Coordinates of C-alpha atoms in Angstrom, one line a residue:
M1168 CA 12.5 -2.8 -49.3
C1169 CA 10.0 -4.8 -51.1
G1170 CA 8.0 -8.1 -51.4
I1171 CA 9.1 -11.1 -53.5
A1172 CA 7.4 -14.3 -54.5
G1173 CA 8.0 -17.1 -57.0
I1174 CA 7.0 -20.5 -58.4
Y1175 CA 9.4 -23.1 -59.7
F1176 CA 8.3 -26.3 -61.6
K1177 CA 10.7 -29.1 -62.1
Q1178 CA 8.9 -30.0 -65.3
S1179 CA 9.3 -27.6 -68.2
L1180 CA 6.1 -25.7 -67.5
V1181 CA 5.3 -22.0 -67.5
P1182 CA 3.6 -20.9 -64.3
E1183 CA 0.1 -19.6 -64.7
M1184 CA 0.2 -15.8 -64.7
G1185 CA -3.0 -15.5 -62.7
M1186 CA -1.5 -17.5 -59.8
L1187 CA 1.7 -15.3 -59.9
Q1188 CA -0.4 -12.2 -59.8
R1189 CA -2.4 -13.4 -56.8
M1190 CA 0.8 -14.0 -55.0
N1191 CA 2.0 -10.5 -55.9
I1192 CA -1.3 -8.8 -54.9
A1193 CA -1.0 -10.4 -51.4
L1194 CA 2.3 -8.5 -51.0
S1195 CA 1.0 -5.1 -52.3
H1196 CA 1.3 -3.4 -48.9
R1197 CA 5.1 -4.2 -48.9
G1198 CA 5.6 -2.3 -52.2
P1199 CA 3.1 0.4 -53.2
D1200 CA 5.5 2.1 -55.7
A1201 CA 5.7 -0.5 -58.5
E1202 CA 5.0 -4.2 -59.4
G1203 CA 6.4 -6.6 -61.9
T1204 CA 6.3 -10.3 -63.0
F1205 CA 8.4 -12.6 -65.1
C1206 CA 7.5 -16.0 -66.5
D1207 CA 9.6 -18.6 -68.4
N1208 CA 10.0 -22.3 -68.6
H1209 CA 10.1 -23.7 -65.0
I1210 CA 10.0 -20.3 -63.3
G1211 CA 7.7 -17.4 -62.4
L1212 CA 8.9 -14.4 -60.4
A1213 CA 6.9 -11.6 -58.8
H1214 CA 8.0 -8.3 -57.2
R1215 CA 6.4 -5.4 -55.3
R1216 CA 8.6 -2.3 -54.9
L1217 CA 9.1 0.2 -52.1
S1218 CA 11.5 2.7 -53.6
I1219 CA 14.4 3.6 -51.3
I1220 CA 17.5 3.8 -53.5
D1221 CA 17.4 5.1 -57.1
L1222 CA 13.7 6.0 -57.4
S1223 CA 13.8 6.0 -61.2
E1224 CA 12.1 3.5 -63.5
A1225 CA 15.6 1.9 -63.9
G1226 CA 15.1 0.3 -60.4
R1227 CA 12.0 -1.7 -61.4
Q1228 CA 12.0 -5.4 -60.9
P1229 CA 12.3 -8.1 -61.9
M1230 CA 15.6 -6.8 -63.1
F1231 CA 17.7 -8.4 -65.9
S1232 CA 21.4 -8.6 -66.5
A1233 CA 22.8 -6.7 -69.4
D1234 CA 22.7 -9.8 -71.6
G1235 CA 19.2 -10.8 -70.3
N1236 CA 20.3 -14.2 -69.0
V1237 CA 20.0 -13.4 -65.2
V1238 CA 16.7 -12.3 -63.6
L1239 CA 16.5 -10.9 -60.1
I1240 CA 13.8 -10.1 -57.5
F1241 CA 15.1 -8.6 -54.3
N1242 CA 13.8 -7.5 -50.9
G1243 CA 16.0 -5.4 -48.7
E1244 CA 19.1 -3.3 -48.9
I1245 CA 22.8 -4.0 -49.7
Y1246 CA 24.4 -1.2 -47.6
N1247 CA 27.9 -1.7 -49.1
F1248 CA 26.8 -2.0 -52.7
K1249 CA 29.0 0.9 -53.8
E1250 CA 32.1 -0.9 -52.4
V1251 CA 31.0 -4.1 -54.0
K1252 CA 30.4 -2.3 -57.3
A1253 CA 33.9 -0.9 -57.2
K1254 CA 35.3 -4.4 -57.2
I1255 CA 33.5 -5.3 -60.4
D1256 CA 35.2 -3.7 -63.4
N1257 CA 33.8 -5.8 -66.2
Y1258 CA 30.0 -5.1 -66.0
P1259 CA 28.1 -2.4 -67.9
F1260 CA 26.1 -0.9 -65.1
V1261 CA 23.1 1.3 -66.2
T1262 CA 21.5 2.1 -62.8
Q1263 CA 22.5 3.4 -59.4
T1264 CA 20.7 0.5 -57.6
D1265 CA 22.0 -2.1 -55.2
S1266 CA 19.8 -4.6 -57.1
E1267 CA 22.0 -4.4 -60.2
V1268 CA 25.1 -4.9 -58.0
I1269 CA 23.6 -8.2 -56.9
I1270 CA 23.3 -9.4 -60.5
A1271 CA 26.8 -8.3 -61.3
A1272 CA 28.3 -9.8 -58.2
Y1273 CA 26.6 -13.1 -59.0
L1274 CA 28.1 -13.1 -62.5
K1275 CA 31.5 -12.5 -61.0
W1276 CA 31.5 -14.8 -58.0
G1277 CA 28.5 -17.1 -58.4
N1278 CA 26.8 -18.3 -55.3
D1279 CA 29.6 -16.8 -53.2
C1280 CA 28.4 -13.3 -54.1
V1281 CA 26.5 -13.4 -50.7
Q1282 CA 29.8 -13.3 -48.9
H1283 CA 30.5 -9.9 -50.3
F1284 CA 27.2 -8.3 -49.1
N1285 CA 26.6 -6.3 -45.9
G1286 CA 22.9 -5.7 -45.6
M1287 CA 19.5 -7.1 -44.9
F1288 CA 18.1 -9.1 -47.8
A1289 CA 16.1 -11.9 -49.3
F1290 CA 16.5 -12.4 -53.0
A1291 CA 15.8 -14.9 -55.8
L1292 CA 17.9 -15.1 -58.9
W1293 CA 17.1 -17.1 -62.0
D1294 CA 20.0 -18.0 -64.3
K1295 CA 18.6 -18.9 -67.7
R1296 CA 21.9 -20.3 -68.9
T1297 CA 21.9 -23.2 -66.4
S1298 CA 18.2 -23.1 -65.4
K1299 CA 19.3 -22.5 -61.8
L1300 CA 17.3 -20.8 -59.1
L1301 CA 19.3 -19.2 -56.3
I1302 CA 17.5 -17.9 -53.2
A1303 CA 19.5 -16.2 -50.3
R1304 CA 18.7 -14.7 -46.9
D1305 CA 20.9 -12.3 -45.0
R1306 CA 23.1 -13.4 -42.1
L1307 CA 21.0 -12.3 -39.2
G1308 CA 17.6 -13.0 -40.7
V1309 CA 16.3 -9.4 -40.8
K1310 CA 14.3 -10.0 -44.0
P1311 CA 12.0 -13.1 -44.1
L1312 CA 11.7 -15.8 -46.7
Y1313 CA 9.1 -18.6 -46.5
Y1314 CA 8.9 -21.6 -48.8
H1315 CA 6.9 -24.7 -49.6
Q1316 CA 7.9 -27.7 -51.6
H1317 CA 5.7 -30.6 -52.8
N1318 CA 6.6 -33.1 -55.5
D1319 CA 7.8 -31.1 -58.5
T1320 CA 6.7 -27.7 -57.3
F1321 CA 8.6 -25.2 -55.2
L1322 CA 7.0 -21.9 -53.9
F1323 CA 8.6 -19.0 -52.0
A1324 CA 7.5 -15.6 -50.8
S1325 CA 8.2 -12.8 -48.3
E1326 CA 5.0 -13.6 -46.5
V1327 CA 3.0 -16.8 -45.7
R1328 CA -0.3 -15.2 -47.0
S1329 CA 1.3 -14.9 -50.5
L1330 CA 1.9 -18.7 -50.6
L1331 CA -1.7 -19.5 -49.5
T1332 CA -3.1 -17.6 -52.5
T1333 CA -1.8 -20.2 -54.9
G1334 CA -4.1 -23.0 -53.7
L1335 CA -1.0 -25.2 -53.9
V1336 CA -0.2 -24.9 -50.2
P1337 CA -2.5 -26.9 -47.9
A1338 CA -4.0 -24.6 -45.4
K1339 CA -3.3 -27.0 -42.6
L1340 CA -2.2 -26.2 -39.1
N1341 CA 1.2 -27.4 -37.8
R1342 CA 0.1 -29.0 -34.5
L1343 CA 3.6 -29.1 -32.9
A1344 CA 4.1 -25.4 -33.8
V1345 CA 1.0 -24.5 -31.9
Q1346 CA 2.7 -25.9 -28.8
D1347 CA 5.7 -23.7 -29.7
Y1348 CA 3.4 -20.6 -30.1
F1349 CA 1.8 -20.9 -26.7
M1350 CA 5.2 -21.6 -25.0
Y1351 CA 7.2 -18.8 -26.7
Q1352 CA 4.5 -16.5 -28.2
S1353 CA 5.8 -17.3 -31.7
V1354 CA 7.0 -20.3 -33.7
N1355 CA 10.7 -20.8 -33.9
A1356 CA 12.2 -21.2 -37.4
P1357 CA 12.6 -23.1 -39.6
A1358 CA 9.1 -24.3 -38.6
T1359 CA 6.0 -22.1 -39.1
I1360 CA 2.4 -22.3 -37.9
L1361 CA 1.5 -24.2 -41.1
S1362 CA 2.4 -27.7 -42.0
N1363 CA 5.0 -28.0 -44.8
V1364 CA 5.7 -24.3 -44.9
F1365 CA 9.2 -23.4 -43.7
M1366 CA 11.3 -20.3 -43.2
L1367 CA 14.7 -20.2 -44.8
M1368 CA 17.2 -19.8 -41.9
P1369 CA 19.5 -16.8 -41.7
G1370 CA 22.7 -17.0 -43.6
H1371 CA 21.4 -19.8 -45.8
T1372 CA 20.9 -20.2 -49.5
I1373 CA 18.6 -22.5 -51.6
E1374 CA 19.9 -23.7 -55.0
I1375 CA 17.6 -25.5 -57.3
T1376 CA 19.0 -27.0 -60.5
N1377 CA 17.2 -29.6 -62.6
G1378 CA 14.7 -30.0 -59.8
R1379 CA 17.4 -30.9 -57.2
I1380 CA 17.1 -28.7 -54.1
A1381 CA 20.2 -28.0 -52.0
I1382 CA 20.2 -25.8 -48.9
S1383 CA 23.5 -24.4 -47.7
K1384 CA 24.8 -22.4 -44.8
N1385 CA 27.2 -19.5 -45.6
W1386 CA 27.4 -17.7 -42.3
D1387 CA 26.9 -18.7 -38.6
I1388 CA 26.8 -16.5 -35.6
C1389 CA 29.0 -18.8 -33.5
E1390 CA 31.4 -20.1 -36.2
N1391 CA 32.1 -16.6 -37.4
K1392 CA 32.9 -15.2 -34.0
S1393 CA 36.0 -13.0 -34.2
E1394 CA 39.0 -13.9 -32.0
A1395 CA 40.6 -10.5 -32.4
A1396 CA 39.3 -9.0 -29.1
V1397 CA 41.0 -11.8 -27.1
A1398 CA 44.4 -10.1 -27.7
H1399 CA 43.1 -6.6 -27.1
D1400 CA 43.0 -4.6 -23.9
Y1401 CA 39.9 -2.8 -22.8
T1402 CA 40.9 0.6 -24.3
T1403 CA 41.4 -1.0 -27.7
I1404 CA 38.1 -3.0 -27.4
K1405 CA 36.1 0.1 -26.7
K1406 CA 37.7 1.9 -29.6
N1407 CA 36.9 -1.0 -32.0
V1408 CA 33.3 -1.3 -30.8
N1409 CA 32.9 2.5 -31.3
D1410 CA 34.4 2.4 -34.8
L1411 CA 32.3 -0.7 -35.8
F1412 CA 29.1 0.8 -34.5
F1413 CA 29.6 4.2 -36.2
A1414 CA 30.4 2.3 -39.4
A1415 CA 27.2 0.3 -39.1
V1416 CA 25.2 3.5 -38.6
R1417 CA 26.9 5.2 -41.5
R1418 CA 26.2 2.3 -43.8
R1419 CA 22.5 2.5 -43.0
L1420 CA 22.1 6.2 -43.9
I1421 CA 22.2 5.7 -47.6
S1422 CA 18.7 6.6 -48.9
D1423 CA 16.9 8.6 -51.6
V1424 CA 13.8 9.1 -49.5
P1425 CA 13.0 10.9 -46.2
F1426 CA 14.2 9.0 -43.1
G1427 CA 14.5 9.3 -39.4
A1428 CA 15.0 7.3 -36.2
F1429 CA 12.8 5.9 -33.4
L1430 CA 13.8 7.5 -30.1
S1431 CA 12.5 6.1 -26.9
G1432 CA 15.1 7.7 -24.7
G1433 CA 16.6 4.3 -23.8
I1434 CA 20.3 3.5 -24.3
D1435 CA 20.0 1.7 -27.7
S1436 CA 17.8 4.2 -29.6
S1437 CA 19.8 7.1 -28.0
A1438 CA 23.1 5.5 -29.2
V1439 CA 21.7 5.3 -32.7
V1440 CA 20.5 8.9 -32.8
A1441 CA 23.8 10.1 -31.3
A1442 CA 25.8 8.3 -33.9
M1443 CA 23.5 9.5 -36.7
S1444 CA 23.9 13.1 -35.5
M1445 CA 27.7 12.8 -35.5
V1446 CA 27.9 11.7 -39.1
M1447 CA 25.0 13.5 -40.8
N1448 CA 25.3 17.1 -42.1
K1449 CA 21.7 17.9 -41.2
P1450 CA 19.4 17.4 -38.1
V1451 CA 18.2 13.9 -37.6
K1452 CA 14.4 13.5 -37.7
T1453 CA 13.5 11.7 -34.4
F1454 CA 10.1 10.2 -33.4
T1455 CA 9.0 9.5 -29.9
I1456 CA 5.6 8.0 -28.8
T1457 CA 4.3 9.9 -25.8
F1458 CA 1.5 9.3 -23.3
N1459 CA -0.6 11.4 -21.0
E1460 CA 0.2 9.1 -18.1
S1461 CA 3.3 10.6 -16.5
E1462 CA 4.4 7.3 -14.8
Y1463 CA 4.8 5.7 -18.2
N1464 CA 5.9 8.7 -20.3
E1465 CA 9.5 8.4 -21.6
S1466 CA 9.3 11.6 -23.6
H1467 CA 11.4 13.5 -21.0
Y1468 CA 14.4 11.2 -21.7
A1469 CA 13.9 11.4 -25.4
A1470 CA 13.9 15.2 -25.2
I1471 CA 17.3 15.1 -23.4
I1472 CA 18.8 13.4 -26.4
A1473 CA 16.9 15.5 -28.9
K1474 CA 18.1 18.7 -27.3
K1475 CA 21.7 17.4 -26.9
Y1476 CA 21.9 16.5 -30.6
K1477 CA 19.6 19.2 -31.9
T1478 CA 17.4 16.8 -33.8
D1479 CA 14.2 17.6 -35.7
H1480 CA 12.1 16.1 -32.9
H1481 CA 8.5 14.9 -33.2
E1482 CA 6.5 13.8 -30.2
L1483 CA 3.6 11.7 -31.3
R1484 CA 1.0 11.4 -28.6
L1485 CA -0.9 8.2 -28.2
R1486 CA -3.8 7.5 -26.0
P1487 CA -4.8 4.0 -24.9
E1488 CA -8.1 4.4 -26.8
D1489 CA -6.1 5.2 -30.0
F1490 CA -4.1 2.0 -29.6
L1491 CA -7.3 0.1 -28.9
H1492 CA -8.8 1.4 -32.1
E1493 CA -5.8 0.1 -34.1
I1494 CA -5.9 -3.5 -32.8
P1495 CA -8.3 -4.9 -35.4
R1496 CA -6.1 -3.4 -38.2
A1497 CA -3.0 -4.8 -36.5
L1498 CA -4.5 -8.3 -36.3
K1499 CA -5.5 -8.1 -40.0
A1500 CA -1.9 -7.1 -40.9
L1501 CA -0.5 -10.0 -39.0
D1502 CA 1.1 -12.4 -41.6
H1503 CA 2.1 -15.0 -39.0
P1504 CA 0.6 -15.2 -35.5
S1505 CA 2.7 -13.5 -32.7
G1506 CA 1.8 -12.3 -29.2
D1507 CA 3.5 -8.9 -29.6
G1508 CA 2.6 -7.4 -33.0
P1509 CA 0.2 -4.5 -32.3
N1510 CA 2.9 -2.4 -30.6
S1511 CA 5.1 -2.5 -33.6
Y1512 CA 2.2 -1.8 -35.9
T1513 CA 1.0 1.3 -34.1
V1514 CA 4.5 2.9 -33.9
S1515 CA 5.2 2.1 -37.5
K1516 CA 1.9 3.5 -38.7
I1517 CA 2.3 6.8 -36.8
T1518 CA 5.9 7.2 -38.1
R1519 CA 4.9 6.5 -41.7
A1520 CA 2.0 8.9 -41.5
N1521 CA 4.5 11.6 -40.7
G1522 CA 6.2 11.3 -44.1
I1523 CA 9.0 8.9 -43.2
T1524 CA 9.7 5.9 -45.5
M1525 CA 12.7 4.6 -43.6
A1526 CA 13.7 4.6 -40.0
L1527 CA 16.6 3.4 -37.9
S1528 CA 15.9 1.3 -34.8
G1529 CA 17.9 0.2 -31.7
L1530 CA 16.8 -3.4 -32.0
G1531 CA 19.6 -5.7 -31.2
G1532 CA 21.4 -3.7 -28.5
D1533 CA 20.0 -5.7 -25.7
E1534 CA 20.9 -9.0 -27.3
F1535 CA 24.6 -8.2 -28.0
F1536 CA 25.4 -5.9 -25.1
A1537 CA 23.9 -7.8 -22.2
G1538 CA 20.8 -5.7 -21.8
Y1539 CA 18.4 -8.4 -20.6
P1540 CA 18.1 -9.9 -17.1
V1541 CA 18.9 -13.3 -18.6
F1542 CA 22.6 -12.3 -18.9
Q1543 CA 23.0 -11.6 -15.2
R1544 CA 20.9 -14.7 -14.4
S1545 CA 23.1 -16.9 -16.6
L1546 CA 26.2 -15.7 -14.7
Q1547 CA 24.5 -16.5 -11.4
L1548 CA 23.4 -20.0 -12.6
E1549 CA 26.9 -20.7 -13.8
K1550 CA 28.3 -19.7 -10.4
Y1551 CA 25.9 -21.9 -8.5
K1552 CA 25.6 -24.8 -10.9
F1553 CA 27.2 -27.0 -8.2
L1554 CA 23.7 -27.1 -6.6
W1555 CA 22.8 -29.7 -9.3
K1556 CA 25.3 -32.0 -7.8
T1557 CA 23.2 -32.3 -4.7
P1558 CA 20.8 -35.3 -4.4
R1559 CA 17.7 -34.7 -6.5
F1560 CA 15.2 -35.3 -3.6
I1561 CA 16.9 -32.4 -1.6
R1562 CA 16.7 -30.1 -4.7
S1563 CA 13.1 -31.1 -5.1
R1564 CA 12.1 -30.0 -1.6
F1565 CA 14.1 -26.8 -2.0
A1566 CA 12.5 -26.2 -5.5
K1567 CA 9.0 -26.5 -4.1
L1568 CA 9.8 -24.2 -1.2
A1569 CA 11.4 -21.6 -3.5
A1570 CA 8.6 -21.9 -6.0
S1571 CA 6.0 -21.3 -3.3
R1572 CA 7.4 -17.9 -2.8
K1573 CA 6.8 -16.9 -6.4
S1574 CA 3.4 -17.0 -7.9
G1575 CA 2.1 -18.2 -11.2
V1576 CA 4.4 -18.9 -14.2
A1577 CA 7.5 -17.5 -12.4
G1578 CA 7.2 -20.1 -9.6
E1579 CA 6.6 -23.0 -12.0
K1580 CA 9.6 -22.0 -14.0
L1581 CA 11.8 -21.9 -11.0
N1582 CA 10.5 -25.3 -9.9
N1583 CA 11.2 -26.7 -13.3
L1584 CA 14.7 -25.3 -13.4
L1585 CA 15.6 -26.8 -10.0
Q1586 CA 14.1 -30.1 -10.9
L1587 CA 16.5 -30.6 -13.8
K1588 CA 18.6 -33.8 -13.5
D1589 CA 21.7 -31.6 -14.0
Y1590 CA 22.5 -28.1 -15.0
N1591 CA 22.4 -27.6 -18.8
F1592 CA 22.7 -24.2 -20.4
A1593 CA 20.3 -25.0 -23.3
K1594 CA 17.6 -26.3 -20.9
A1595 CA 18.0 -23.4 -18.4
F1596 CA 17.9 -20.8 -21.2
A1597 CA 14.7 -22.4 -22.7
I1598 CA 13.0 -22.4 -19.3
G1599 CA 13.9 -18.8 -18.8
R1600 CA 12.4 -17.8 -22.2
Q1601 CA 9.1 -19.6 -21.7
I1602 CA 5.9 -17.5 -21.7
N1603 CA 4.0 -20.5 -20.5
T1604 CA 5.2 -23.7 -18.9
P1605 CA 4.8 -27.3 -20.1
Q1606 CA 2.2 -27.8 -17.3
H1607 CA -0.1 -25.2 -19.0
I1608 CA 0.5 -26.5 -22.5
H1609 CA -0.4 -30.0 -21.2
S1610 CA -3.7 -28.8 -20.0
L1611 CA -4.5 -26.5 -22.9
L1612 CA -3.7 -28.8 -25.8
T1613 CA -4.9 -32.3 -26.6
N1614 CA -2.0 -32.9 -28.9
H1615 CA 1.4 -32.1 -27.7
D1616 CA 5.0 -33.4 -27.4
L1617 CA 6.4 -32.1 -24.2
D1618 CA 9.6 -34.0 -24.8
F1619 CA 10.4 -31.6 -27.6
D1620 CA 11.3 -28.0 -26.9
S1621 CA 12.3 -25.9 -30.0
V1622 CA 14.3 -23.3 -28.1
E1623 CA 16.3 -26.0 -26.3
A1624 CA 16.9 -27.8 -29.6
I1625 CA 18.1 -24.6 -31.3
V1626 CA 20.5 -23.7 -28.5
N1627 CA 21.8 -27.2 -28.3
N1628 CA 22.7 -27.0 -32.0
L1629 CA 24.6 -23.7 -31.6
N1630 CA 28.3 -24.4 -32.2
F1631 CA 29.9 -23.3 -28.9
R1632 CA 33.3 -24.7 -29.6
G1633 CA 36.4 -24.1 -27.4
D1634 CA 36.5 -21.4 -24.8
F1635 CA 33.2 -19.7 -25.8
P1636 CA 32.3 -16.7 -23.5
L1637 CA 29.2 -17.4 -21.5
L1638 CA 27.6 -14.0 -22.2
S1639 CA 28.3 -14.6 -25.9
K1640 CA 26.4 -17.9 -25.6
V1641 CA 23.5 -16.0 -24.2
S1642 CA 23.7 -13.5 -27.1
A1643 CA 23.7 -16.3 -29.7
A1644 CA 20.8 -18.0 -28.0
E1645 CA 18.8 -14.8 -27.9
A1646 CA 19.6 -13.9 -31.5
S1647 CA 18.6 -17.4 -32.7
T1648 CA 15.3 -17.5 -30.8
Y1649 CA 13.5 -14.5 -29.4
M1650 CA 15.2 -11.9 -31.5
Q1651 CA 14.8 -13.7 -34.8
N1652 CA 11.3 -15.2 -34.3
V1653 CA 9.6 -12.5 -32.3
L1654 CA 11.3 -9.1 -32.6
L1655 CA 12.5 -9.3 -36.2
R1656 CA 9.4 -11.1 -37.6
D1657 CA 7.1 -8.6 -35.9
T1658 CA 9.2 -5.6 -37.0
D1659 CA 9.2 -6.8 -40.6
Q1660 CA 5.5 -7.7 -40.9
M1661 CA 4.2 -4.7 -39.0
S1662 CA 6.4 -2.1 -40.5
M1663 CA 5.9 -3.4 -44.0
A1664 CA 2.2 -3.5 -43.4
V1665 CA 2.4 0.3 -43.7
A1666 CA 5.3 0.4 -46.2
L1667 CA 7.9 1.5 -43.7
E1668 CA 11.5 0.3 -43.9
V1669 CA 13.3 -0.3 -40.6
R1670 CA 17.1 -0.6 -40.4
T1671 CA 19.0 -2.0 -37.5
P1672 CA 22.6 -0.9 -37.0
F1673 CA 23.2 -3.2 -34.0
L1674 CA 22.7 -6.2 -36.4
D1675 CA 25.6 -5.3 -38.6
Y1676 CA 27.4 -8.6 -38.9
E1677 CA 30.9 -7.1 -38.7
L1678 CA 30.0 -5.5 -35.3
I1679 CA 28.4 -8.7 -34.1
A1680 CA 31.4 -10.9 -35.0
Y1681 CA 33.7 -8.7 -33.0
V1682 CA 31.4 -8.3 -30.0
M1683 CA 30.8 -12.1 -29.8
G1684 CA 34.5 -12.6 -29.3
I1685 CA 34.9 -10.1 -26.4
P1686 CA 35.7 -11.8 -23.1
D1687 CA 32.9 -11.8 -20.5
K1688 CA 34.9 -9.6 -18.0
Y1689 CA 34.4 -6.6 -20.3
K1690 CA 30.7 -7.2 -20.8
I1691 CA 29.4 -7.9 -17.3
P1692 CA 26.5 -5.4 -16.9
V1693 CA 27.5 -3.8 -13.6
F1694 CA 25.3 -1.0 -15.0
P1695 CA 23.1 -1.3 -18.1
K1696 CA 25.0 -2.2 -21.2
K1697 CA 28.3 -1.1 -19.7
L1698 CA 30.5 -2.1 -22.7
L1699 CA 28.3 -0.2 -25.2
V1700 CA 28.0 2.9 -23.0
E1701 CA 31.7 3.1 -22.2
S1702 CA 32.6 2.5 -25.9
L1703 CA 30.6 5.5 -26.8
G1704 CA 32.5 7.8 -24.4
N1705 CA 30.5 10.8 -23.5
L1706 CA 27.8 10.5 -26.2
L1707 CA 25.2 9.3 -23.7
P1708 CA 24.3 11.5 -20.7
D1709 CA 24.2 9.9 -17.2
E1710 CA 20.4 10.6 -17.1
I1711 CA 19.9 8.2 -20.0
V1712 CA 22.4 5.5 -18.9
H1713 CA 21.2 5.3 -15.3
R1714 CA 17.5 6.0 -15.7
K1715 CA 14.8 3.8 -14.3
K1716 CA 13.5 1.2 -16.8
M1717 CA 10.1 2.2 -18.0
G1718 CA 7.6 1.1 -20.6
F1719 CA 3.9 1.9 -21.1
V1720 CA 1.6 -0.9 -20.0
F1721 CA -1.7 -0.7 -21.8
P1722 CA -4.7 -1.7 -19.8
W1723 CA -5.0 -5.1 -21.5
Q1724 CA -6.9 -6.7 -18.6
Q1725 CA -9.6 -4.1 -18.7
W1726 CA -9.8 -4.1 -22.5
L1727 CA -10.1 -7.9 -22.8
R1728 CA -12.8 -8.0 -20.0
Q1729 CA -14.7 -4.9 -21.3
D1730 CA -14.0 -3.2 -24.7
M1731 CA -12.8 -6.4 -26.4
K1732 CA -14.9 -8.9 -24.5
S1733 CA -17.2 -9.8 -27.3
M1734 CA -14.3 -10.4 -29.7
C1735 CA -12.5 -12.5 -27.1
Q1736 CA -15.7 -14.5 -26.3
T1737 CA -16.2 -15.4 -30.0
A1738 CA -12.5 -16.3 -30.4
I1739 CA -12.5 -18.6 -27.3
E1740 CA -15.8 -20.2 -28.4
N1741 CA -14.5 -20.9 -31.9
M1742 CA -11.2 -22.2 -30.6
A1743 CA -13.0 -24.6 -28.2
Q1744 CA -14.5 -26.2 -31.2
R1745 CA -11.1 -27.3 -32.5
S1746 CA -10.1 -30.8 -31.6
L1747 CA -6.5 -29.6 -30.8
F1748 CA -7.7 -27.7 -27.7
N1749 CA -9.1 -29.0 -24.4
S1750 CA -12.4 -27.1 -24.6
T1751 CA -13.2 -27.5 -20.9
Y1752 CA -9.8 -26.1 -19.8
L1753 CA -10.0 -23.3 -22.3
E1754 CA -13.5 -22.2 -21.4
L1755 CA -12.7 -22.4 -17.7
M1756 CA -9.6 -20.3 -18.2
W1757 CA -11.8 -17.6 -19.9
M1758 CA -14.4 -17.8 -17.1
R1759 CA -11.7 -17.4 -14.4
F1760 CA -10.1 -14.5 -16.2
N1761 CA -13.4 -12.6 -16.3
A1762 CA -14.0 -13.4 -12.6
G1763 CA -10.7 -11.7 -11.8
D1764 CA -8.6 -14.7 -11.0
P1765 CA -5.0 -13.4 -10.8
T1766 CA -3.5 -16.7 -11.9
V1767 CA -5.0 -16.2 -15.4
R1768 CA -3.0 -13.5 -17.2
W1769 CA -4.4 -11.3 -19.9
L1770 CA -1.6 -12.7 -22.1
D1771 CA -3.0 -16.2 -21.8
I1772 CA -6.3 -15.0 -23.3
W1773 CA -4.6 -12.7 -25.9
L1774 CA -2.5 -15.5 -27.4
C1775 CA -5.7 -17.5 -28.0
V1776 CA -7.4 -14.5 -29.6
V1777 CA -4.5 -13.7 -31.9
L1778 CA -4.2 -17.3 -33.0
E1779 CA -7.9 -17.9 -33.6
N1780 CA -8.2 -14.6 -35.4
W1781 CA -5.3 -15.6 -37.7
L1782 CA -6.8 -19.1 -38.4
Q1783 CA -10.1 -17.6 -39.3
E1784 CA -8.6 -14.8 -41.4
N1785 CA -6.6 -17.3 -43.4
N1786 CA -9.2 -20.2 -43.5
I1787 CA -6.8 -22.6 -41.9
N1788 CA -7.8 -26.2 -41.1
E1789 CA -6.6 -28.5 -38.4

């Protein structure tokens, strides 16, 4: 796991070393073990290393091919690099790294080398022979890659802040993305919060030859859905899911540094720990965050799994005041504004402080095994979509009545859903995922385009060809929006802020391809994540499967009104000075919140604080 950055000039210019070093310094937290740069005509490459596989000096980057003609910088892990290496019999390997396998695979298969990799990665490869730059990102978008292009200059990096150090990227706010941020607590790719800075989409490559830029897609979550499960009975499906999941976990255990697993006591993390315990020849190191407040403490459930699998278990006690103390550091670590980053930061920091450099996570289980309420809700909407055939004025009356029984955002979302001209999966999914409604955005921002909804656009562009299972549609929509742009982005930026690598077995593309093709009748969550649980047999105790859903709720309202009031006040006042915001509405919202108005949520204030703090920290102009 590392950080990468680079500069490409169409003209035959050598990038300034000082600029390249500034980009690299901005990524130092991602790779504290080593650093390196490379400059030549057209190109400059920079790398920060967090050593995970082959800790020797031979693993330093930039890495060169045996003949010196190919140069690589790489962030991530290729889990199947030994299998790929075995297919290449004409390359003089000198290291035990997955990085060298990327170079050899490129020399054998060209750009198609990415088709052979199973892993999480973002890499850049410079071919001196053809003056070609190849940049690639993994299929699910676990590792980030941002880029900026203007005239004859192309910049890329693992983090936005690295691009900003060059002085070549205008520090200008993307106004439409601000609407996206307040509606979905993040910005949906390929857009970012900055104008003319983009994220390379998952499963895509960028090739630059003679200044010509070509972006290509090499994998798609819908187009690569396996049809194998359609012909299988349920017994066979469960066996295949079990085999694929165990293979995914086994792949992610390759490491030359101490590693462990996050264990919350929920189904997903428990499944990962159970599988790790079954395939490892030593106890798994497990880490659970515990709280003094018994009504929120999940440590009892984690302890059940730890005892069952005899793990080397660590309970890390966290008090609300400890978390509060870390918030300024978490905000400073934030590379791109998000409403949910501090949680990931605190857990990662505590885990890293306990001597762990790599940890496995259960992220992705909810998205692909129908763990969210949206899966059940989508089934209900599909069942009752005939309601949208009734006259709109009747639905309008019913919508207002139904919405009146739900307060705040939930009521507005229900009203907006029932007011749709006709039922549409993409529109319904987008409304369900909104943190705020268009009505709030309209009042908060002076510049908005409520005719454009990024989530609706993304889902509309998903290739649901033929008889596509409804629950798989929801999985694809979740993976392409919330999972990619909130969960994965936060996990990467907050874990890498403390140099911790996080691996996600549920996002193994072979497992996902098979699960996406499983008919709905086997996935319907009659109890939580039924397909996953039954595929694992007796690995998960009933106490874990049928436990009450928990989750610690920090006293955010109290903090924002008391402990953090001064910081919030300053952020709101500064934000009100920006022409993009309706200062009257913003200041009234803050006043109502402090007065205890239940219609103003702490999240409404927090999103403002996070964004304004990020804008100030990075000197961003409107």
